[in-house]
Structure formats: C-alpha cells, structure tokens
Amino acid sequence: TTYSMMSYSGDRAVAAQNVLDQIGDREWGLMLLDEVHIAPANMFRKVMTTAKAHCKLGLTATLVREDNLIDDLHFLIGPKLYEANWLDLTNR
C-alpha cells in the first residue's frame, strides 16, 4: 500500500520520497479513508497532510484510540457528520 511504502526507510526510501512528492504535487478531489481511526498515527498523518484534497471522507466502525489522538481527526478530516447505532442497523 501507499502507507507501507511511505513508512519504509531502507533501500526504497528514495522511491518512497518520490511517490510522496508526486502525491503532494497533485490536487485531489476526494480523499476517502477507510478505518479513519488510524489516521492520527505519524505515517498516515504525513500522507494526509502532504496530499491536497478538496474533500476528505473518513469511515470507521470503531472511532476509538487508546492514545487519545482521536480528537486529532477533527483537524485532519473534519467533524463527524454521521453516526449509526449498530443495534438499530441490525434491526433493519
């Protein structure tokens, strides 16, 4: 994945930096993030702050982190727009 390539610091570090530069040089319309609760981690944060996206949409079923960085999602993605109760969903 792009994330694993960015975090690699061995022989491919130069190639990873080139990819990161290409991501940063482009303007993206929509950045869609699955499992967005991991976005505050350092490497994910690096990619997210490098990419220029007009709109960011994050999805997760578990909006919880043990390190209390979940509040950083408001800065990285924006406010939570929708939350569904899993019991309500199973009763449909």
Tab-separated table of C-alpha atoms in Angstrom:
chain	number	residue	atom	x	y	z
A	1	THR	CA	0.000	0.000	0.000
A	2	THR	CA	0.989	3.635	-0.242
A	3	TYR	CA	1.171	3.839	3.543
A	4	SER	CA	3.577	0.905	3.892
A	5	MET	CA	5.743	2.280	1.104
A	6	MET	CA	5.927	5.675	2.816
A	7	SER	CA	6.993	4.150	6.114
A	8	TYR	CA	9.798	2.040	4.644
A	9	SER	CA	13.222	3.544	5.301
A	10	GLY	CA	15.540	1.004	3.652
A	11	ASP	CA	16.726	0.924	0.043
A	12	ARG	CA	13.368	2.162	-1.240
A	13	ALA	CA	13.425	5.355	0.856
A	14	VAL	CA	14.283	7.498	-2.199
A	15	ALA	CA	11.498	5.896	-4.227
A	16	ALA	CA	9.088	6.410	-1.330
A	17	GLN	CA	10.009	10.098	-1.146
A	18	ASN	CA	9.442	10.410	-4.912
A	19	VAL	CA	5.947	8.933	-4.532
A	20	LEU	CA	5.218	11.256	-1.606
A	21	ASP	CA	6.376	14.214	-3.708
A	22	GLN	CA	4.067	13.147	-6.554
A	23	ILE	CA	1.155	12.873	-4.127
A	24	GLY	CA	1.898	16.350	-2.811
A	25	ASP	CA	2.290	17.908	-6.267
A	26	ARG	CA	-1.179	16.850	-7.367
A	27	GLU	CA	-4.558	18.276	-6.450
A	28	TRP	CA	-7.020	15.586	-5.382
A	29	GLY	CA	-10.782	15.981	-5.436
A	30	LEU	CA	-11.755	13.429	-2.786
A	31	MET	CA	-9.643	11.621	-0.234
A	32	LEU	CA	-11.560	8.599	1.036
A	33	LEU	CA	-10.141	6.986	4.166
A	34	ASP	CA	-11.309	3.610	5.386
A	35	GLU	CA	-10.535	2.786	9.045
A	36	VAL	CA	-10.007	6.506	9.650
A	37	HIS	CA	-9.361	5.982	13.364
A	38	ILE	CA	-5.754	5.077	12.443
A	39	ALA	CA	-5.224	8.395	10.611
A	40	PRO	CA	-3.640	10.208	13.603
A	41	ALA	CA	-0.668	7.795	13.513
A	42	ASN	CA	2.538	9.505	12.359
A	43	MET	CA	2.888	7.951	8.897
A	44	PHE	CA	-0.787	8.271	8.000
A	45	ARG	CA	-0.702	11.872	9.212
A	46	LYS	CA	2.317	12.536	6.964
A	47	VAL	CA	0.484	11.316	3.864
A	48	MET	CA	-2.731	13.125	4.778
A	49	THR	CA	-1.051	16.461	5.372
A	50	THR	CA	1.007	16.104	2.178
A	51	ALA	CA	-1.949	15.372	-0.095
A	52	LYS	CA	-4.044	18.345	-1.138
A	53	ALA	CA	-7.668	17.221	-1.236
A	54	HIS	CA	-10.754	19.386	-1.683
A	55	CYS	CA	-12.837	16.972	0.376
A	56	LYS	CA	-11.961	14.276	2.903
A	57	LEU	CA	-14.312	11.495	3.964
A	58	GLY	CA	-13.350	9.093	6.718
A	59	LEU	CA	-15.143	5.846	7.552
A	60	THR	CA	-14.756	3.607	10.589
A	61	ALA	CA	-16.779	1.249	12.736
A	62	THR	CA	-14.575	1.900	15.776
A	63	LEU	CA	-13.982	5.572	16.476
A	64	VAL	CA	-11.708	4.791	19.430
A	65	ARG	CA	-7.972	5.097	20.120
A	66	GLU	CA	-6.107	4.217	23.298
A	67	ASP	CA	-3.679	7.151	22.909
A	68	ASN	CA	-6.428	9.821	22.917
A	69	LEU	CA	-5.407	11.076	19.455
A	70	ILE	CA	-8.955	10.593	18.189
A	71	ASP	CA	-9.530	14.320	18.741
A	72	ASP	CA	-6.893	14.994	16.052
A	73	LEU	CA	-9.345	13.669	13.461
A	74	HIS	CA	-11.267	16.934	13.658
A	75	PHE	CA	-8.123	18.727	12.451
A	76	LEU	CA	-7.104	16.050	9.915
A	77	ILE	CA	-10.521	15.199	8.427
A	78	GLY	CA	-13.172	17.470	9.875
A	79	PRO	CA	-16.112	16.965	12.214
A	80	LYS	CA	-18.092	13.742	12.486
A	81	LEU	CA	-21.129	14.042	10.250
A	82	TYR	CA	-22.982	10.804	10.889
A	83	GLU	CA	-23.083	8.045	13.471
A	84	ALA	CA	-25.243	4.930	13.318
A	85	ASN	CA	-26.108	2.730	16.254
A	86	TRP	CA	-25.212	-0.862	15.440
A	87	LEU	CA	-28.313	-2.183	17.199
A	88	ASP	CA	-30.533	-0.020	15.017
A	89	LEU	CA	-28.730	-1.277	11.933
A	90	THR	CA	-29.173	-4.931	12.880
A	91	ASN	CA	-32.908	-4.442	13.442
A	92	ARG	CA	-33.489	-3.193	9.901
